[in-house]
Each structure stands twice: as C-alpha cells, then as structure tokens.
Amino acid sequence: MTVFSTFFKVLKSQIGIIILYTVLLLGFGGLNVKTNESNINYIADKPDIVIVNKDKFGKLSINLVKYLEKFTNVKKLDEKNLNDALFYRQVNSIIYIPENYSSNIKNKQKVNIDINTTGDYESSLASMILDRYLGVQDTYVLLFDDEASIIENVNNTLDKEIKTEVLTKKNEVSSSRITNYYNFASYAIVAGILLVLGNILSSFNQKNIKKRSIVSSTSYIKQNKYLLFSSSIYAILLWIFYVLISIILFKSDILNEMFIFYIINSFIFTIVSLTLSVFLSNLVNNKAALSGLVNVIAVGSSFLCGVFVPARWLPKSVLAIVHVLPPYWYVNTNDILAKMEVINFENLKPVITNELVLIGFVILFVILNLVVTKKKQRID
C-alpha cells in the first residue's frame, strides 16, 4: 500500500495540469453549447416598399398591389419625399406602376414597371417578389384574353406553397455539440493521462527509487501491479469527471440513445491512453524528454486526426497517414455517431470496427510495455 499512497501523493502535485486541460476542454469543447435551440425556423424578411400606382382602377394593377402587400411592408409616403426616403433607407424600393397598365397587359402589350432601389438585400428581395409575379402573369396573358381568367390563374399559381417535410428526426445541432465536445475531450484525455502519469511513473522509474524498491519487502512485480492499479484508477476517475461534465452541459440530451455510444467510445479511448502512457513512461525515464514527447503526441495527433480541425477539411493524403494513430479512430466514431439517425447493426458496423481497432492499440501497447519492462528489469 506504500506504492499506492505514494502514487496519489505525487498525483496531488499534478492537479494544476488536470485543471489546465479541463479548462481547455470547457473553453473549446463546450464553446458551442450555448448555441441556439435545435429548432431553427426561417422567417423571410419583408422589405419596406412604396407603390406608386398610376393605374388605380385597373383590375390587374389592383391584383398586383394586393400581391405585393402580402409579401412586403407597403408604406404610404408623399411622392415628394420618396427620393429622400430611399436615400435615408426608410424604404428599400419604390415601385412605379404606369398608367393604363391593366389595359396594355390585357391587349398583350409590353409594359415596363420601373423600380428604384437602395441596392441592398431587402431591395433585391423586393425585386425578386415583383419578378415572380410578373413572370407568372406573362405566362397566363398568352393563354387568356379576359382579365378575370388571368387574375384567377395567376393567384392560384402564386398561392401554391411548397410543403417542406423534415425527413430526419435527428437533432443535428445537439449531435454537433456533443460530437465537438467529445472530439476535443480526446486531446484533454491524452494530454491529461500521458503527461500526469508520465511524470508520476517516470519518478518511480528513477534509478535510485528503483534500487530502493528492489531491496524493500515489496516485490518488483507487486510494485508494478500497484502502479498499474493506481494509474488505472486515476485514468478512470479522469474519464468519469469528463463524462459528468458532458452530462451537465448536455443534460437535455442524456436520454438520447446515441449518448451512451459517445461515453463507451471515450472509455475505450481512455484505456488506449492509459496503456500508451505506461508504455512511454517505461520507455523514457527523462521527465523533460517525456514531457516534450507527450506534447508532440497530444497536439500533433489532435491536429492531424480531426480534433482541432474537422476531418472533412483535411487532405485525403493526411487522413490516409493518420490511420496509424488512435485518435483518428476515436474521432471517426464520433463523426459517424453525429450522422447516425437509426441505431441498428448495419449502421453500427463501422463503429464496432473502430472500437476493435482501438482495442487492438491497447493490446499493442501492453505487448510493447511488457517487452520494454522485461529488458529494463536488470539495472546497470
């Protein structure tokens, strides 16, 4: 138990590192937690316009004005002040309907409707609304001679609204937030485990400490078991801590059945980080060298595997190379879960494959650690 208690005494000195990576996780992984609700409703802006109708009693002009009133905010202004209103952005567009508009349309004569605009987005929208009406009207003017038929068919066509049906029930905003958090958590887990355990285990691997351990009553094998057990407790506690943070951040989504897969994926990745840390600490005894190596692994793999930069933005050549790094498979699983709508065996096949690859990394690091440990058992 001396090894166990000593391990956690040394761990206390590493609290600052744990806090640092937790703050980074909250700052970057939880950055988009407060984004807008998942239901995003689009409401089109109504541009402010003025209509100068010089064909006040024409049926076609009246119908045009009614259509414009439905999709724009029509303001009543004195004609003398129209240019000033346009200049000061009180309105976005001024539409001029010429005299004899209705009769000329009825007689299939070309009629130009002048429109003065501010040139901004709202004025462009007003022009699109007007062009839509005129385009439909031009079609029916060629087919019918009487105003009533033209108006009826124009209105019937323009009144038809496209019904949009949401085929997916997946909350994409929520999935994106959870995925971003757990993707960045890989950096916090790798750095938090490798750096902290590296500092602690390298201390136990110092020659003087090892010599004292050899002559102590506790066998070398027992000491290694205690160290591995202590390291495992720390790694799992860190994982639980980060999962609890995610539950607090995404409390409205924890009942989502996908959430459990993010947790399982992060647990397996934690075990990968644990075995890698034990292997590196036995391989490199120099704390400074180990710290530099850990930073290269944590930061480098995060950049290349889609943690800091989404994988879809990375070149295919880079993604082909980083298949040899554990974070790639972890992040890839999270990205798959973000897009998954239905949980079934077929959809889970790539997730299972990725998890098996991560487990393969665990076995690889355990074997490498056994080889290194065996070679270092004899102290010069």
GROMACS .gro file of N, CA, C and O in nm, residues 12-70:
model
  236
   12LYS      N    1  -0.117   1.464  -0.638
   12LYS     CA    2  -0.164   1.594  -0.590
   12LYS      C    3  -0.083   1.709  -0.650
   12LYS      O    4  -0.136   1.817  -0.675
   13SER      N    5   0.044   1.683  -0.674
   13SER     CA    6   0.129   1.788  -0.732
   13SER      C    7   0.098   1.812  -0.880
   13SER      O    8   0.144   1.910  -0.939
   14GLN      N    9   0.019   1.721  -0.939
   14GLN     CA   10  -0.014   1.733  -1.082
   14GLN      C   11  -0.155   1.789  -1.104
   14GLN      O   12  -0.203   1.793  -1.219
   15ILE      N   13  -0.220   1.833  -0.997
   15ILE     CA   14  -0.358   1.885  -1.009
   15ILE      C   15  -0.366   2.002  -1.105
   15ILE      O   16  -0.463   2.019  -1.180
   16GLY      N   17  -0.261   2.085  -1.106
   16GLY     CA   18  -0.260   2.202  -1.194
   16GLY      C   19  -0.273   2.163  -1.341
   16GLY      O   20  -0.343   2.231  -1.418
   17ILE      N   21  -0.207   2.055  -1.380
   17ILE     CA   22  -0.216   2.007  -1.519
   17ILE      C   23  -0.357   1.962  -1.551
   17ILE      O   24  -0.412   1.993  -1.658
   18ILE      N   25  -0.419   1.889  -1.457
   18ILE     CA   26  -0.555   1.840  -1.478
   18ILE      C   27  -0.651   1.958  -1.494
   18ILE      O   28  -0.739   1.959  -1.583
   19ILE      N   29  -0.636   2.058  -1.408
   19ILE     CA   30  -0.722   2.177  -1.415
   19ILE      C   31  -0.703   2.249  -1.550
   19ILE      O   32  -0.800   2.293  -1.613
   20LEU      N   33  -0.578   2.258  -1.593
   20LEU     CA   34  -0.547   2.327  -1.719
   20LEU      C   35  -0.622   2.262  -1.835
   20LEU      O   36  -0.690   2.332  -1.914
   21TYR      N   37  -0.612   2.131  -1.848
   21TYR     CA   38  -0.676   2.064  -1.961
   21TYR      C   39  -0.828   2.057  -1.946
   21TYR      O   40  -0.900   2.052  -2.047
   22THR      N   41  -0.876   2.061  -1.823
   22THR     CA   42  -1.022   2.070  -1.802
   22THR      C   43  -1.075   2.205  -1.848
   22THR      O   44  -1.180   2.214  -1.912
   23VAL      N   45  -1.000   2.310  -1.815
   23VAL     CA   46  -1.039   2.445  -1.860
   23VAL      C   47  -1.038   2.454  -2.012
   23VAL      O   48  -1.128   2.511  -2.074
   24LEU      N   49  -0.935   2.395  -2.074
   24LEU     CA   50  -0.928   2.393  -2.220
   24LEU      C   51  -1.046   2.318  -2.280
   24LEU      O   52  -1.104   2.359  -2.381
   25LEU      N   53  -1.081   2.206  -2.217
   25LEU     CA   54  -1.195   2.127  -2.265
   25LEU      C   55  -1.324   2.207  -2.256
   25LEU      O   56  -1.406   2.207  -2.349
   26LEU      N   57  -1.344   2.275  -2.143
   26LEU     CA   58  -1.464   2.357  -2.126
   26LEU      C   59  -1.465   2.474  -2.222
   26LEU      O   60  -1.569   2.513  -2.275
   27GLY      N   61  -1.346   2.532  -2.243
   27GLY     CA   62  -1.337   2.651  -2.328
   27GLY      C   63  -1.358   2.623  -2.474
   27GLY      O   64  -1.426   2.699  -2.544
   28PHE      N   65  -1.302   2.510  -2.522
   28PHE     CA   66  -1.311   2.480  -2.664
   28PHE      C   67  -1.413   2.371  -2.695
   28PHE      O   68  -1.492   2.384  -2.789
   29GLY      N   69  -1.413   2.265  -2.616
   29GLY     CA   70  -1.509   2.158  -2.640
   29GLY      C   71  -1.651   2.199  -2.610
   29GLY      O   72  -1.745   2.154  -2.675
   30GLY      N   73  -1.669   2.286  -2.509
   30GLY     CA   74  -1.804   2.329  -2.474
   30GLY      C   75  -1.837   2.467  -2.527
   30GLY      O   76  -1.933   2.529  -2.484
   31LEU      N   77  -1.757   2.516  -2.623
   31LEU     CA   78  -1.772   2.652  -2.673
   31LEU      C   79  -1.908   2.677  -2.736
   31LEU      O   80  -1.966   2.783  -2.723
   32ASN      N   81  -1.960   2.577  -2.807
   32ASN     CA   82  -2.085   2.597  -2.881
   32ASN      C   83  -2.206   2.539  -2.809
   32ASN      O   84  -2.309   2.517  -2.868
   33VAL      N   85  -2.191   2.514  -2.678
   33VAL     CA   86  -2.303   2.455  -2.603
   33VAL      C   87  -2.421   2.551  -2.596
   33VAL      O   88  -2.537   2.511  -2.594
   34LYS      N   89  -2.392   2.680  -2.593
   34LYS     CA   90  -2.498   2.779  -2.579
   34LYS      C   91  -2.550   2.829  -2.712
   34LYS      O   92  -2.601   2.939  -2.721
   35THR      N   93  -2.531   2.751  -2.818
   35THR     CA   94  -2.585   2.792  -2.946
   35THR      C   95  -2.736   2.786  -2.942
   35THR      O   96  -2.796   2.733  -2.848
   36ASN      N   97  -2.800   2.835  -3.045
   36ASN     CA   98  -2.945   2.843  -3.048
   36ASN      C   99  -3.008   2.705  -3.038
   36ASN      O  100  -2.946   2.604  -3.065
   37GLU      N  101  -3.132   2.702  -3.000
   37GLU     CA  102  -3.206   2.577  -2.987
   37GLU      C  103  -3.204   2.501  -3.119
   37GLU      O  104  -3.182   2.557  -3.225
   38SER      N  105  -3.234   2.373  -3.108
   38SER     CA  106  -3.223   2.288  -3.225
   38SER      C  107  -3.328   2.319  -3.330
   38SER      O  108  -3.308   2.293  -3.447
   39ASN      N  109  -3.442   2.371  -3.293
   39ASN     CA  110  -3.544   2.404  -3.391
   39ASN      C  111  -3.515   2.540  -3.451
   39ASN      O  112  -3.531   2.642  -3.386
   40ILE      N  113  -3.472   2.540  -3.575
   40ILE     CA  114  -3.435   2.663  -3.642
   40ILE      C  115  -3.545   2.698  -3.741
   40ILE      O  116  -3.566   2.626  -3.839
   41ASN      N  117  -3.616   2.805  -3.716
   41ASN     CA  118  -3.722   2.846  -3.804
   41ASN      C  119  -3.676   2.960  -3.892
   41ASN      O  120  -3.618   3.055  -3.844
   42TYR      N  121  -3.706   2.949  -4.021
   42TYR     CA  122  -3.668   3.053  -4.114
   42TYR      C  123  -3.788   3.143  -4.138
   42TYR      O  124  -3.895   3.097  -4.177
   43ILE      N  125  -3.772   3.270  -4.113
   43ILE     CA  126  -3.876   3.368  -4.140
   43ILE      C  127  -3.820   3.470  -4.236
   43ILE      O  128  -3.724   3.540  -4.205
   44ALA      N  129  -3.879   3.477  -4.355
   44ALA     CA  130  -3.828   3.568  -4.456
   44ALA      C  131  -3.856   3.713  -4.416
   44ALA      O  132  -3.962   3.745  -4.365
   45ASP      N  133  -3.759   3.800  -4.439
   45ASP     CA  134  -3.777   3.943  -4.415
   45ASP      C  135  -3.874   4.000  -4.516
   45ASP      O  136  -3.877   3.960  -4.632
   46LYS      N  137  -3.954   4.095  -4.469
   46LYS     CA  138  -4.041   4.167  -4.561
   46LYS      C  139  -3.978   4.303  -4.589
   46LYS      O  140  -3.962   4.384  -4.497
   47PRO      N  141  -3.940   4.328  -4.714
   47PRO     CA  142  -3.879   4.458  -4.745
   47PRO      C  143  -3.981   4.571  -4.735
   47PRO      O  144  -4.101   4.550  -4.757
   48ASP      N  145  -3.933   4.688  -4.702
   48ASP     CA  146  -4.018   4.808  -4.696
   48ASP      C  147  -4.022   4.872  -4.834
   48ASP      O  148  -3.916   4.907  -4.889
   49ILE      N  149  -4.141   4.887  -4.889
   49ILE     CA  150  -4.152   4.944  -5.023
   49ILE      C  151  -4.261   5.052  -5.027
   49ILE      O  152  -4.344   5.062  -4.936
   50VAL      N  153  -4.257   5.130  -5.133
   50VAL     CA  154  -4.362   5.226  -5.165
   50VAL      C  155  -4.413   5.192  -5.304
   50VAL      O  156  -4.332   5.166  -5.395
   51ILE      N  157  -4.543   5.189  -5.322
   51ILE     CA  158  -4.603   5.162  -5.453
   51ILE      C  159  -4.667   5.289  -5.506
   51ILE      O  160  -4.755   5.348  -5.440
   52VAL      N  161  -4.621   5.334  -5.619
   52VAL     CA  162  -4.683   5.449  -5.686
   52VAL      C  163  -4.767   5.392  -5.800
   52VAL      O  164  -4.713   5.357  -5.907
   53ASN      N  165  -4.895   5.377  -5.775
   53ASN     CA  166  -4.986   5.314  -5.872
   53ASN      C  167  -5.061   5.421  -5.951
   53ASN      O  168  -5.152   5.486  -5.898
   54LYS      N  169  -5.024   5.437  -6.075
   54LYS     CA  170  -5.091   5.536  -6.161
   54LYS      C  171  -5.204   5.473  -6.242
   54LYS      O  172  -5.263   5.538  -6.327
   55ASP      N  173  -5.231   5.347  -6.214
   55ASP     CA  174  -5.343   5.276  -6.277
   55ASP      C  175  -5.435   5.224  -6.166
   55ASP      O  176  -5.457   5.104  -6.152
   56LYS      N  177  -5.486   5.317  -6.087
   56LYS     CA  178  -5.555   5.284  -5.962
   56LYS      C  179  -5.678   5.197  -5.981
   56LYS      O  180  -5.715   5.121  -5.892
   57PHE      N  181  -5.744   5.209  -6.093
   57PHE     CA  182  -5.872   5.138  -6.109
   57PHE      C  183  -5.859   5.015  -6.199
   57PHE      O  184  -5.958   4.948  -6.226
   58GLY      N  185  -5.739   4.989  -6.248
   58GLY     CA  186  -5.721   4.869  -6.330
   58GLY      C  187  -5.720   4.743  -6.246
   58GLY      O  188  -5.656   4.737  -6.141
   59LYS      N  189  -5.792   4.641  -6.291
   59LYS     CA  190  -5.804   4.518  -6.214
   59LYS      C  191  -5.670   4.446  -6.198
   59LYS      O  192  -5.637   4.393  -6.092
   60LEU      N  193  -5.591   4.445  -6.305
   60LEU     CA  194  -5.461   4.377  -6.298
   60LEU      C  195  -5.364   4.450  -6.206
   60LEU      O  196  -5.285   4.388  -6.135
   61SER      N  197  -5.368   4.583  -6.208
   61SER     CA  198  -5.280   4.660  -6.120
   61SER      C  199  -5.321   4.645  -5.974
   61SER      O  200  -5.237   4.637  -5.885
   62ILE      N  201  -5.452   4.640  -5.951
   62ILE     CA  202  -5.502   4.619  -5.814
   62ILE      C  203  -5.458   4.484  -5.760
   62ILE      O  204  -5.417   4.469  -5.645
   63ASN      N  205  -5.464   4.382  -5.847
   63ASN     CA  206  -5.422   4.248  -5.806
   63ASN      C  207  -5.273   4.244  -5.776
   63ASN      O  208  -5.228   4.178  -5.682
   64LEU      N  209  -5.194   4.316  -5.857
   64LEU     CA  210  -5.051   4.323  -5.833
   64LEU      C  211  -5.021   4.388  -5.699
   64LEU      O  212  -4.936   4.341  -5.622
   65VAL      N  213  -5.092   4.496  -5.667
   65VAL     CA  214  -5.071   4.566  -5.540
   65VAL      C  215  -5.106   4.474  -5.422
   65VAL      O  216  -5.033   4.469  -5.322
   66LYS      N  217  -5.215   4.398  -5.435
   66LYS     CA  218  -5.255   4.305  -5.328
   66LYS      C  219  -5.146   4.199  -5.305
   66LYS      O  220  -5.118   4.161  -5.190
   67TYR      N  221  -5.088   4.151  -5.414
   67TYR     CA  222  -4.982   4.050  -5.402
   67TYR      C  223  -4.860   4.109  -5.331
   67TYR      O  224  -4.802   4.046  -5.243
   68LEU      N  225  -4.822   4.230  -5.370
   68LEU     CA  226  -4.706   4.295  -5.308
   68LEU      C  227  -4.731   4.323  -5.160
   68LEU      O  228  -4.640   4.312  -5.078
   69GLU      N  229  -4.853   4.358  -5.126
   69GLU     CA  230  -4.887   4.385  -4.985
   69GLU      C  231  -4.875   4.259  -4.899
   69GLU      O  232  -4.850   4.266  -4.779
   70LYS      N  233  -4.893   4.143  -4.964
   70LYS     CA  234  -4.886   4.016  -4.891
   70LYS      C  235  -4.743   3.981  -4.851
   70LYS      O  236  -4.719   3.922  -4.745
   0.00000   0.00000   0.00000
